[in-house]
CSV table of C-alpha atoms and ligand atoms in Angstrom, one decimal:
chain,number,residue,atom,x,y,z
D,1,UNK,CA,0.0,0.0,0.0
D,2,UNK,CA,1.0,3.6,-0.5
D,3,UNK,CA,2.0,5.4,2.6
D,4,UNK,CA,0.1,8.7,2.5
D,5,UNK,CA,2.2,11.7,3.4
D,6,UNK,CA,1.1,13.9,6.3
D,7,UNK,CA,0.0,16.7,4.0
D,8,UNK,CA,-2.6,14.4,2.4
D,9,UNK,CA,-4.8,14.5,5.4
D,10,UNK,CA,-4.6,18.3,5.6
D,11,UNK,CA,-5.6,18.5,1.9
D,12,UNK,CA,-8.5,16.2,2.3
D,13,UNK,CA,-9.8,18.5,5.0
D,14,UNK,CA,-9.7,21.4,2.5
D,15,UNK,CA,-11.2,19.6,-0.4
D,16,UNK,CA,-14.7,21.1,-0.2
D,17,UNK,CA,-13.2,24.5,-0.3
D,18,UNK,CA,-10.9,23.7,-3.2
D,19,UNK,CA,-13.7,22.1,-5.2
D,20,UNK,CA,-15.9,25.1,-4.7
D,21,UNK,CA,-13.1,27.5,-5.6
D,22,UNK,CA,-11.8,25.7,-8.7
D,23,UNK,CA,-13.5,25.0,-12.0
D,24,UNK,CA,-13.2,21.4,-13.0
D,25,UNK,CA,-13.1,20.2,-16.6
D,26,UNK,CA,-15.4,17.3,-17.6
D,27,UNK,CA,-13.6,14.0,-18.1
D,28,UNK,CA,-14.9,11.2,-20.4
D,29,UNK,CA,-15.9,8.2,-18.3
D,30,UNK,CA,-13.8,5.7,-20.2
D,31,UNK,CA,-10.7,7.9,-19.8
D,32,UNK,CA,-11.4,8.3,-16.1
D,33,UNK,CA,-11.8,4.6,-15.6
D,34,UNK,CA,-8.6,3.8,-17.6
D,35,UNK,CA,-6.6,6.4,-15.5
D,36,UNK,CA,-7.9,4.7,-12.3
D,37,UNK,CA,-6.9,1.3,-13.7
D,38,UNK,CA,-3.4,2.7,-14.5
D,39,UNK,CA,-3.1,3.8,-10.9
D,40,UNK,CA,-4.0,0.3,-9.7
D,41,UNK,CA,-1.5,-1.3,-12.1
D,42,UNK,CA,1.2,1.0,-10.9
D,43,UNK,CA,0.7,-0.2,-7.3
D,44,UNK,CA,2.3,-3.5,-8.3
D,45,UNK,CA,4.5,-2.3,-11.2
D,46,UNK,CA,7.9,-3.9,-11.4
D,47,UNK,CA,9.2,-2.3,-14.7
D,48,UNK,CA,10.1,1.0,-13.2
D,49,UNK,CA,11.9,-0.2,-10.1
D,50,UNK,CA,13.7,-3.0,-12.1
D,51,UNK,CA,14.9,-0.3,-14.5
D,52,UNK,CA,16.6,1.6,-11.6
D,53,UNK,CA,17.9,-1.5,-10.0
D,54,UNK,CA,19.4,-2.9,-13.2
D,55,UNK,CA,20.8,0.5,-14.3
D,56,UNK,CA,22.5,1.2,-11.0
D,57,UNK,CA,23.7,-2.4,-10.6
D,58,UNK,CA,24.8,-3.2,-14.2
D,59,UNK,CA,26.2,0.2,-15.1
D,60,UNK,CA,26.7,1.9,-11.7
D,61,UNK,CA,27.8,5.5,-11.5
D,62,UNK,CA,27.3,7.5,-14.8
D,63,UNK,CA,29.6,10.5,-14.8
D,64,UNK,CA,28.8,12.8,-17.7
D,65,UNK,CA,31.1,12.4,-20.6
D,66,UNK,CA,32.7,9.2,-19.2
D,67,UNK,CA,32.9,5.8,-20.6
D,68,UNK,CA,30.3,4.8,-17.9
D,69,UNK,CA,27.8,7.3,-19.3
D,70,UNK,CA,28.3,5.8,-22.7
D,71,UNK,CA,27.6,2.3,-21.3
D,72,UNK,CA,24.4,3.8,-19.7
D,73,UNK,CA,23.2,5.0,-23.1
D,74,UNK,CA,24.0,1.6,-24.7
D,75,UNK,CA,22.3,-0.2,-21.8
D,76,UNK,CA,19.2,2.1,-21.9
D,77,UNK,CA,18.8,1.7,-25.7
D,78,UNK,CA,18.9,-2.1,-25.4
D,79,UNK,CA,16.5,-2.1,-22.4
D,80,UNK,CA,14.0,0.3,-24.0
D,81,UNK,CA,13.9,-1.8,-27.1
D,82,UNK,CA,13.5,-4.9,-25.0
D,83,UNK,CA,10.5,-3.2,-23.3
D,84,UNK,CA,8.9,-2.6,-26.7
D,85,UNK,CA,9.3,1.2,-27.0
D,86,UNK,CA,9.2,2.8,-30.5
D,87,UNK,CA,11.8,5.0,-32.1
D,88,UNK,CA,14.5,4.3,-29.5
D,89,UNK,CA,17.5,6.5,-30.4
D,90,UNK,CA,20.4,8.6,-29.1
D,91,UNK,CA,20.8,12.2,-29.9
D,92,UNK,CA,24.5,12.8,-29.5
D,93,UNK,CA,26.4,15.9,-28.4
D,94,UNK,CA,29.8,16.7,-27.0
D,95,UNK,CA,30.6,18.2,-23.6
D,96,UNK,CA,33.7,19.4,-21.7
D,97,UNK,CA,34.8,16.6,-19.5
D,98,UNK,CA,36.1,16.7,-15.9
D,99,UNK,CA,36.8,13.8,-13.6
D,100,UNK,CA,38.6,13.4,-10.2
D,101,UNK,CA,41.8,11.4,-10.1
D,102,UNK,CA,42.5,11.9,-6.4
D,103,UNK,CA,41.7,14.3,-3.6
D,104,UNK,CA,43.0,14.7,0.0
D,105,UNK,CA,42.4,17.4,2.6
D,106,UNK,CA,44.2,17.2,6.0
D,107,UNK,CA,44.8,19.3,9.0
D,108,UNK,CA,48.5,19.9,9.4
D,109,UNK,CA,48.6,21.9,12.6
D,110,UNK,CA,47.8,22.0,15.5
D,111,UNK,CA,46.7,18.3,15.3
D,112,UNK,CA,47.4,16.4,12.1
D,113,UNK,CA,44.3,14.6,10.9
D,114,UNK,CA,42.5,13.8,7.6
D,115,UNK,CA,39.3,15.5,6.7
D,116,UNK,CA,36.7,13.6,4.6
D,117,UNK,CA,36.4,15.7,1.4
D,118,UNK,CA,35.5,15.5,-2.2
D,119,UNK,CA,36.4,17.8,-5.1
D,120,UNK,CA,33.6,19.7,-6.6
D,121,UNK,CA,32.9,19.0,-10.3
D,122,UNK,CA,35.1,21.3,-12.4
D,123,UNK,CA,37.5,22.0,-9.6
D,124,UNK,CA,40.9,23.1,-10.9
D,125,UNK,CA,43.8,20.8,-9.9
D,126,UNK,CA,46.3,21.9,-7.3
D,127,UNK,CA,50.0,21.6,-8.1
D,128,UNK,CA,51.1,17.9,-7.8
D,129,UNK,CA,52.2,18.3,-4.2
D,130,UNK,CA,49.1,20.2,-3.2
D,131,UNK,CA,48.8,23.5,-1.5
D,132,UNK,CA,48.9,24.3,2.2
D,133,UNK,CA,48.3,27.3,4.4
D,134,UNK,CA,46.3,28.8,7.2
D,135,UNK,CA,42.6,28.5,7.2
D,136,UNK,CA,40.3,31.6,7.1
D,137,UNK,CA,36.6,30.8,7.9
D,138,UNK,CA,33.6,32.6,6.6
D,139,UNK,CA,30.0,32.0,7.5
D,140,UNK,CA,28.7,32.7,3.9
D,141,UNK,CA,29.8,33.3,0.4
D,142,UNK,CA,28.7,37.0,0.8
D,143,UNK,CA,31.2,37.4,3.7
D,144,UNK,CA,34.0,36.0,1.5
D,145,UNK,CA,33.1,38.3,-1.4
D,146,UNK,CA,33.1,41.4,0.8
D,147,UNK,CA,36.3,40.5,2.7
D,148,UNK,CA,39.5,42.5,2.0
D,149,UNK,CA,42.2,40.8,-0.1
D,150,UNK,CA,44.5,40.9,2.9
D,151,UNK,CA,42.3,38.5,4.8
D,152,UNK,CA,42.3,35.8,2.0
D,153,UNK,CA,45.6,36.2,0.2
D,154,UNK,CA,47.8,33.1,0.7
D,155,UNK,CA,45.2,31.3,2.7
D,156,UNK,CA,42.8,28.4,2.4
D,157,UNK,CA,39.2,29.6,2.5
D,158,UNK,CA,36.5,27.7,4.4
D,159,UNK,CA,32.9,28.6,3.9
D,160,UNK,CA,31.0,27.2,6.8
D,161,UNK,CA,27.4,27.6,5.6
D,162,UNK,CA,24.6,25.1,6.4
D,163,UNK,CA,21.9,23.8,4.1
D,164,UNK,CA,18.4,24.0,5.6
D,165,UNK,CA,16.3,20.8,5.2
D,166,UNK,CA,13.0,21.5,3.5
D,167,UNK,CA,10.3,19.4,2.0
D,168,UNK,CA,10.5,21.2,-1.4
D,169,UNK,CA,14.3,21.4,-1.6
D,170,UNK,CA,14.3,25.2,-1.4
D,171,UNK,CA,17.3,25.1,1.0
D,172,UNK,CA,19.5,23.8,-1.7
D,173,UNK,CA,19.6,27.1,-3.7
D,174,UNK,CA,21.9,28.8,-1.1
D,175,UNK,CA,24.2,25.8,-1.1
D,176,UNK,CA,24.5,25.9,-4.8
D,177,UNK,CA,25.5,29.6,-4.6
D,178,UNK,CA,28.5,28.9,-2.3
D,179,UNK,CA,29.4,25.9,-4.5
D,180,UNK,CA,29.4,28.1,-7.6
D,181,UNK,CA,31.1,31.2,-6.2
D,182,UNK,CA,33.7,30.0,-3.8
D,183,UNK,CA,36.6,29.2,-6.1
D,184,UNK,CA,36.4,32.4,-8.1
D,185,UNK,CA,36.0,34.6,-5.0
D,186,UNK,CA,39.0,32.8,-3.4
D,187,UNK,CA,41.3,33.0,-6.4
D,188,UNK,CA,40.4,36.6,-7.1
D,189,UNK,CA,41.7,37.5,-3.7
D,190,UNK,CA,44.9,35.4,-3.9
D,191,UNK,CA,43.6,32.5,-1.8
D,192,UNK,CA,45.1,29.0,-2.4
D,193,UNK,CA,42.0,26.8,-2.4
D,194,UNK,CA,38.4,26.8,-1.1
D,195,UNK,CA,36.8,24.3,1.2
D,196,UNK,CA,33.0,24.4,1.7
D,197,UNK,CA,30.8,22.7,4.2
D,198,UNK,CA,29.1,20.0,2.2
D,199,UNK,CA,25.8,21.2,0.7
D,200,UNK,CA,24.1,17.9,1.7
D,201,UNK,CA,22.1,17.6,4.8
D,202,UNK,CA,23.1,14.3,6.3
D,203,UNK,CA,25.0,14.1,9.6
D,204,UNK,CA,27.5,11.4,8.5
D,205,UNK,CA,31.0,11.7,7.1
D,206,UNK,CA,29.6,11.8,3.5
D,207,UNK,CA,31.0,14.6,1.4
D,208,UNK,CA,28.6,16.1,-1.2
D,209,UNK,CA,29.9,16.9,-4.6
D,210,UNK,CA,28.2,18.9,-7.4
D,211,UNK,CA,29.3,21.2,-10.2
D,212,UNK,CA,31.0,24.5,-9.6
D,213,UNK,CA,30.6,27.5,-12.0
D,214,UNK,CA,33.1,27.2,-14.8
D,215,UNK,CA,33.7,27.9,-18.4
D,216,UNK,CA,34.9,24.8,-20.2
D,217,UNK,CA,36.0,21.8,-18.3
D,218,UNK,CA,37.7,23.5,-15.4
D,219,UNK,CA,36.9,26.3,-13.0
D,220,UNK,CA,38.9,29.2,-11.5
D,221,UNK,CA,40.5,27.4,-8.6
D,222,UNK,CA,40.7,24.2,-6.5
D,223,UNK,CA,37.5,23.7,-4.5
D,224,UNK,CA,36.4,20.8,-2.3
D,225,UNK,CA,33.5,20.0,0.0
D,226,UNK,CA,34.2,18.5,3.4
D,227,UNK,CA,31.6,16.4,5.2
D,228,UNK,CA,29.4,18.0,7.9
D,229,UNK,CA,31.2,16.3,10.8
D,230,UNK,CA,34.5,17.4,9.4
D,231,UNK,CA,33.3,20.9,8.9
D,232,UNK,CA,32.2,20.8,12.6
D,233,UNK,CA,35.7,19.6,13.6
D,234,UNK,CA,37.5,22.3,11.6
D,235,UNK,CA,35.2,24.9,13.2
D,236,UNK,CA,36.0,23.6,16.7
D,237,UNK,CA,39.7,23.6,15.9
D,238,UNK,CA,39.5,27.2,14.6
D,239,UNK,CA,37.7,28.3,17.8
D,240,UNK,CA,40.8,27.1,19.7
D,241,UNK,CA,43.4,28.9,17.6
D,242,UNK,CA,45.1,29.0,14.2
D,243,UNK,CA,44.8,26.0,11.9
D,244,UNK,CA,46.7,25.0,8.8
D,245,UNK,CA,45.5,22.5,6.2
D,246,UNK,CA,46.7,20.9,3.0
D,247,UNK,CA,44.6,20.4,-0.1
D,248,UNK,CA,45.6,18.2,-2.9
D,249,UNK,CA,43.2,17.7,-5.9
D,250,UNK,CA,44.3,15.9,-9.1
D,251,UNK,CA,41.9,15.8,-12.1
D,252,UNK,CA,41.6,14.7,-15.6
D,253,UNK,CA,40.0,17.1,-18.1
D,254,UNK,CA,39.2,16.9,-21.9
D,255,UNK,CA,37.8,19.7,-24.0
D,256,UNK,CA,35.4,17.3,-25.8
D,257,UNK,CA,33.8,14.1,-24.7
D,258,UNK,CA,30.7,12.3,-26.0
D,259,UNK,CA,27.3,12.5,-24.3
D,260,UNK,CA,23.8,12.2,-25.6
D,261,UNK,CA,20.1,12.1,-24.9
D,262,UNK,CA,18.4,8.7,-25.1
D,263,UNK,CA,14.9,9.0,-26.5
D,264,UNK,CA,12.1,6.4,-26.7
D,265,UNK,CA,8.4,6.7,-27.6
D,266,UNK,CA,5.0,5.2,-27.4
D,267,UNK,CA,3.7,6.3,-30.7
D,268,UNK,CA,0.3,7.9,-30.7
D,269,UNK,CA,-2.6,7.4,-33.1
D,270,UNK,CA,-4.8,10.2,-34.4
D,271,UNK,CA,-2.7,12.9,-32.6
D,272,UNK,CA,0.6,11.2,-33.0
D,273,UNK,CA,2.4,14.5,-34.0
D,274,UNK,CA,1.6,15.9,-30.6
D,275,UNK,CA,4.1,15.1,-27.8
D,276,UNK,CA,3.8,14.5,-24.1
D,277,UNK,CA,7.4,14.5,-22.9
D,278,UNK,CA,8.4,12.7,-19.8
D,279,UNK,CA,12.0,13.4,-18.8
D,280,UNK,CA,14.8,12.4,-16.3
D,281,UNK,CA,18.5,12.4,-16.5
D,282,UNK,CA,20.7,9.4,-17.2
D,283,UNK,CA,24.0,10.8,-16.0
D,284,UNK,CA,24.9,10.9,-12.3
D,285,UNK,CA,27.7,12.0,-10.0
D,286,UNK,CA,30.5,9.5,-9.6
D,287,UNK,CA,30.5,9.0,-5.8
D,288,UNK,CA,27.4,6.8,-5.4
D,289,UNK,CA,25.4,4.9,-8.1
D,290,UNK,CA,23.0,7.8,-8.8
D,291,UNK,CA,20.0,5.8,-7.7
D,292,UNK,CA,17.9,8.7,-6.3
D,293,UNK,CA,19.6,11.2,-8.6
D,294,UNK,CA,18.4,10.4,-11.1
D,295,UNK,CA,18.0,6.6,-11.7
D,296,UNK,CA,14.7,6.8,-9.8
D,297,UNK,CA,13.4,9.6,-12.1
D,298,UNK,CA,14.2,7.5,-15.2
D,299,UNK,CA,12.6,4.4,-13.7
D,300,UNK,CA,9.5,6.4,-12.8
D,301,UNK,CA,9.0,7.8,-16.3
D,302,UNK,CA,9.9,4.6,-18.1
D,303,UNK,CA,7.6,2.6,-15.8
D,304,UNK,CA,4.7,5.1,-16.4
D,305,UNK,CA,5.1,5.2,-20.2
D,306,UNK,CA,5.3,1.4,-20.3
D,307,UNK,CA,2.0,1.1,-18.4
D,308,UNK,CA,0.4,3.3,-21.0
D,309,UNK,CA,2.0,1.3,-23.8
D,310,UNK,CA,0.5,-1.9,-22.4
D,311,UNK,CA,-3.1,-0.6,-22.6
D,312,UNK,CA,-5.3,-2.4,-25.2
D,313,UNK,CA,-5.4,0.8,-27.2
D,314,UNK,CA,-2.5,3.0,-28.2
D,315,UNK,CA,-2.6,6.5,-26.8
D,316,UNK,CA,-3.8,9.3,-29.1
D,317,UNK,CA,-0.8,11.6,-28.6
D,318,UNK,CA,2.8,10.3,-28.6
D,319,UNK,CA,4.5,9.8,-25.2
D,320,UNK,CA,8.2,10.7,-25.6
D,321,UNK,CA,10.5,9.6,-22.8
D,322,UNK,CA,13.8,11.5,-22.7
D,323,UNK,CA,16.7,10.3,-20.6
D,324,UNK,CA,18.8,13.4,-20.7
D,325,UNK,CA,22.6,13.2,-20.8
D,326,UNK,CA,25.1,15.5,-18.9
D,327,UNK,CA,22.5,17.2,-16.7
D,328,UNK,CA,24.8,17.4,-13.6
D,329,UNK,CA,27.6,19.2,-15.3
D,330,UNK,CA,25.7,22.0,-16.9
D,331,UNK,CA,22.3,20.9,-18.4
D,332,UNK,CA,24.0,20.0,-21.7
D,333,UNK,CA,21.3,17.5,-22.6
D,334,UNK,CA,18.5,20.0,-22.0
D,335,UNK,CA,20.3,22.6,-24.3
D,336,UNK,CA,20.9,20.0,-27.0
D,337,UNK,CA,17.3,18.8,-26.9
D,338,UNK,CA,16.0,22.4,-27.2
D,339,UNK,CA,18.4,23.0,-30.1
D,340,UNK,CA,17.5,19.8,-31.9
D,341,UNK,CA,13.7,20.3,-31.5
D,342,UNK,CA,13.5,24.1,-31.5
D,343,UNK,CA,11.3,24.0,-34.6
D,344,UNK,CA,8.6,21.7,-33.2
D,345,UNK,CA,8.3,22.9,-29.6
D,346,UNK,CA,4.7,23.9,-30.5
D,347,UNK,CA,4.0,20.2,-31.0
D,348,UNK,CA,5.1,19.6,-27.3
D,349,UNK,CA,1.7,19.8,-25.7
D,350,UNK,CA,3.0,18.9,-22.2
D,351,UNK,CA,6.3,18.2,-20.5
D,352,UNK,CA,7.2,16.9,-17.1
D,353,UNK,CA,10.4,15.5,-15.5
D,354,UNK,CA,11.2,13.5,-12.4
D,355,UNK,CA,14.5,14.6,-10.8
D,356,UNK,CA,14.0,14.8,-7.1
D,357,UNK,CA,14.4,11.3,-5.8
D,358,UNK,CA,11.7,8.8,-5.1
D,359,UNK,CA,9.8,10.5,-2.2
D,360,UNK,CA,6.0,10.5,-2.4
D,361,UNK,CA,4.3,13.1,-4.6
D,362,UNK,CA,2.1,15.4,-2.5
D,363,UNK,CA,1.1,18.2,-4.8
D,364,UNK,CA,0.3,18.7,-8.4
D,365,UNK,CA,2.0,21.8,-9.7
D,366,UNK,CA,1.5,23.1,-13.2
D,367,UNK,CA,2.3,25.9,-15.6
D,368,UNK,CA,-0.7,25.9,-17.9
D,369,UNK,CA,-2.5,28.6,-19.9
D,370,UNK,CA,-5.0,30.3,-17.7
D,371,UNK,CA,-8.0,28.8,-19.4
D,372,UNK,CA,-6.5,25.3,-19.0
D,373,UNK,CA,-6.5,25.4,-15.2
D,374,UNK,CA,-9.7,23.3,-15.0
D,375,UNK,CA,-7.7,20.5,-16.6
D,376,UNK,CA,-5.2,20.7,-13.8
D,377,UNK,CA,-7.9,20.4,-11.2
D,378,UNK,CA,-9.5,17.5,-13.0
D,379,UNK,CA,-6.3,15.6,-13.1
D,380,UNK,CA,-5.4,16.4,-9.5
D,381,UNK,CA,-8.8,15.1,-8.4
D,382,UNK,CA,-7.9,11.8,-10.0
D,383,UNK,CA,-4.8,11.7,-7.8
D,384,UNK,CA,-6.5,12.4,-4.5
D,385,UNK,CA,-6.4,8.7,-3.5
D,386,UNK,CA,-2.6,8.9,-3.9
D,387,UNK,CA,-2.5,11.7,-1.4
D,388,UNK,CA,-1.8,14.4,-4.0
D,389,UNK,CA,-3.1,17.9,-3.2
D,390,UNK,CA,-3.6,20.9,-5.5
D,391,UNK,CA,-0.5,22.9,-6.3
D,392,UNK,CA,-0.1,26.4,-7.8
D,393,UNK,CA,0.3,27.3,-11.5
D,394,UNK,CA,3.8,28.6,-11.1
D,395,UNK,CA,5.8,25.4,-11.8
D,396,UNK,CA,9.1,26.1,-13.6
D,397,UNK,CA,9.7,22.5,-14.8
D,398,UNK,CA,12.8,20.8,-13.5
D,399,UNK,CA,16.4,21.4,-14.6
D,400,UNK,CA,16.0,19.6,-17.9
D,401,UNK,CA,12.6,20.8,-19.0
D,402,UNK,CA,12.9,24.3,-17.6
D,403,UNK,CA,14.2,25.4,-21.0
D,404,UNK,CA,11.0,24.1,-22.6
D,405,UNK,CA,8.8,25.8,-20.0
D,406,UNK,CA,10.6,29.1,-20.7
D,407,UNK,CA,9.8,28.6,-24.4
D,408,UNK,CA,6.1,28.3,-23.5
D,409,UNK,CA,5.7,24.5,-23.3
D,410,UNK,CA,3.1,23.7,-20.6
D,411,UNK,CA,4.6,21.7,-17.7
D,412,UNK,CA,3.5,19.6,-14.8
D,413,UNK,CA,5.8,19.4,-11.8
D,414,UNK,CA,4.6,16.7,-9.4
D,415,UNK,CA,6.0,18.0,-6.1
D,416,UNK,CA,7.7,15.2,-4.1
D,417,UNK,CA,8.5,15.2,-0.4
D,418,UNK,CA,12.2,15.7,-0.6
D,419,UNK,CA,12.8,16.3,3.2
D,420,UNK,CA,15.6,13.7,3.2
D,421,UNK,CA,16.7,13.9,-0.5
D,422,UNK,CA,19.8,16.0,0.2
D,423,UNK,CA,20.9,13.4,2.8
D,424,UNK,CA,21.9,11.2,-0.1
D,425,UNK,CA,22.0,13.2,-3.3
D,426,UNK,CA,25.5,13.7,-4.8
D,427,UNK,CA,27.1,11.6,-2.0
D,428,UNK,CA,28.5,8.0,-1.9
D,429,UNK,CA,25.2,7.2,-0.1
D,430,UNK,CA,23.0,7.7,-3.2
D,431,UNK,CA,22.4,3.9,-3.7
D,432,UNK,CA,19.5,1.7,-4.7
D,433,UNK,CA,18.6,0.7,-1.1
D,434,UNK,CA,17.5,4.3,-0.4
D,435,UNK,CA,14.5,3.9,-2.7
D,436,UNK,CA,11.3,3.0,-0.9
D,437,UNK,CA,9.4,0.7,-3.4
D,438,UNK,CA,5.9,1.9,-2.3
D,439,UNK,CA,6.8,5.6,-2.6
D,440,UNK,CA,8.5,4.9,-5.9
D,441,UNK,CA,5.3,3.2,-7.2
D,442,UNK,CA,3.2,6.1,-6.0
D,443,UNK,CA,5.3,8.3,-8.4
D,444,UNK,CA,4.8,5.8,-11.3
D,445,UNK,CA,1.0,6.0,-10.6
D,446,UNK,CA,0.9,9.8,-10.7
D,447,UNK,CA,3.0,10.0,-13.9
D,448,UNK,CA,1.0,7.3,-15.7
D,449,UNK,CA,-2.3,8.8,-14.8
D,450,UNK,CA,-1.6,12.4,-15.8
D,451,UNK,CA,0.3,11.5,-18.9
D,452,UNK,CA,-2.5,9.2,-20.0
D,453,UNK,CA,-5.2,11.9,-19.5
D,454,UNK,CA,-3.0,14.4,-21.3
D,455,UNK,CA,-2.7,12.0,-24.3
D,456,UNK,CA,-6.3,10.9,-24.5
D,457,UNK,CA,-8.3,14.1,-23.9
D,458,UNK,CA,-6.5,16.1,-26.5
D,459,UNK,CA,-6.7,19.0,-24.1
D,460,UNK,CA,-4.8,22.2,-25.0
D,461,UNK,CA,-2.7,23.0,-21.9
D,462,UNK,CA,-1.6,26.3,-23.5
D,463,UNK,CA,-5.2,27.5,-23.6
D,464,UNK,CA,-5.8,31.2,-22.8
D,465,UNK,CA,-9.0,32.9,-22.0
D,466,UNK,CA,-11.0,34.3,-24.9
D,467,UNK,CA,-10.0,38.0,-25.5
D,468,UNK,CA,-13.3,39.4,-24.3
D,469,UNK,CA,-13.0,37.6,-21.0
D,470,UNK,CA,-9.5,38.8,-20.2
D,471,UNK,CA,-10.6,42.1,-18.7
D,472,UNK,CA,-13.1,40.5,-16.3
D,473,UNK,CA,-10.7,38.8,-13.9
R,1,ZN,ZN1,19.4,15.2,-10.7
């Protein structure tokens, strides 16, 4: 059984109010019955979960541009063909490639000890023997940026800023700012290297990687994240007096490496030129096996599309599954897709992506044309038994379909409970055992139901109010 999230009970209490306040579009009885049957089928679905298990076991980590990411594409093409998808293909592109060779951070004085650390993606290498120097601590990136050069010159910077745990992942944004900005701010002021408190939220000695801001393969300076407990230790040492540390990061970079988007379809019938896009990303960071980020997302959208493919009748619109490449290192797959399909974006009637782990979906967020909002409410009503509450109409899409949303493609963002997502994301702990099968299947059910309704109804999710009604709101 699905485990309802706490917010579901709250939402049920508000339903009468929501139903009164929101216009609902009429749904054909057969479509409604089939959507409900898809939800039931998802409760026992094996395809999606098996996809993640096999991908993370048989391929493992899938660093963008690496030989492993290439194997993931080959594996996915074979698997999607095996599952009976149509038009399975790879749309290839090149990316700047970065990978870690080695990394070591240690306290030299007053008490020699290693700190658990990982280089951020795109970190510059240090000289072969590393760098060492006194540590200067800042509580935020802004503090570093406003510090005088004399405070940073010749030192190793430490930004000791926490990530706040939130259900919607909003605490991550601040973490990403320090990850992006530290190396440049440090090197601009003559600093030797930057250490940041890991952006992740877990209390264990698991450092959290992620891309830094950079042009090409490599950024402005050496930068590493130390785990939360190691950041605590460094802070305690600094409270007792001066501390010197050493940082040694060695990398491999290439200006061009192969990546690509893997695409598979369930071809529609009378509306086959119209596309409902379901996305995820195939690449992962190299520390874990990328089970939550984003093997789960790929399993969810593949599982959902496969359930629709198994219906007695083919869907009216085409369901296109896109396993984006090279998301983690700069959204290269998203950019390549928009470039490749720029001329037919008006044929993309709806896009959605799963890239926030496998926690239960609790709200149905959209970005539809104003006159299409009753469609959102109708679909969300179907999802009430899954604990899904109404969301706003300000969804931005995820990292990979954001570019489509900004081009006017309507999007659905099923909001997941990600309260513990950043405990695992981008760390060695992002492994298959962290996926709760019931919560995962709840996601498959949501995607299958809304994608099916979107294909069968032929609804126009871009729909705007008639001109004469615009002034009446
Ligand atoms: Zn991701």
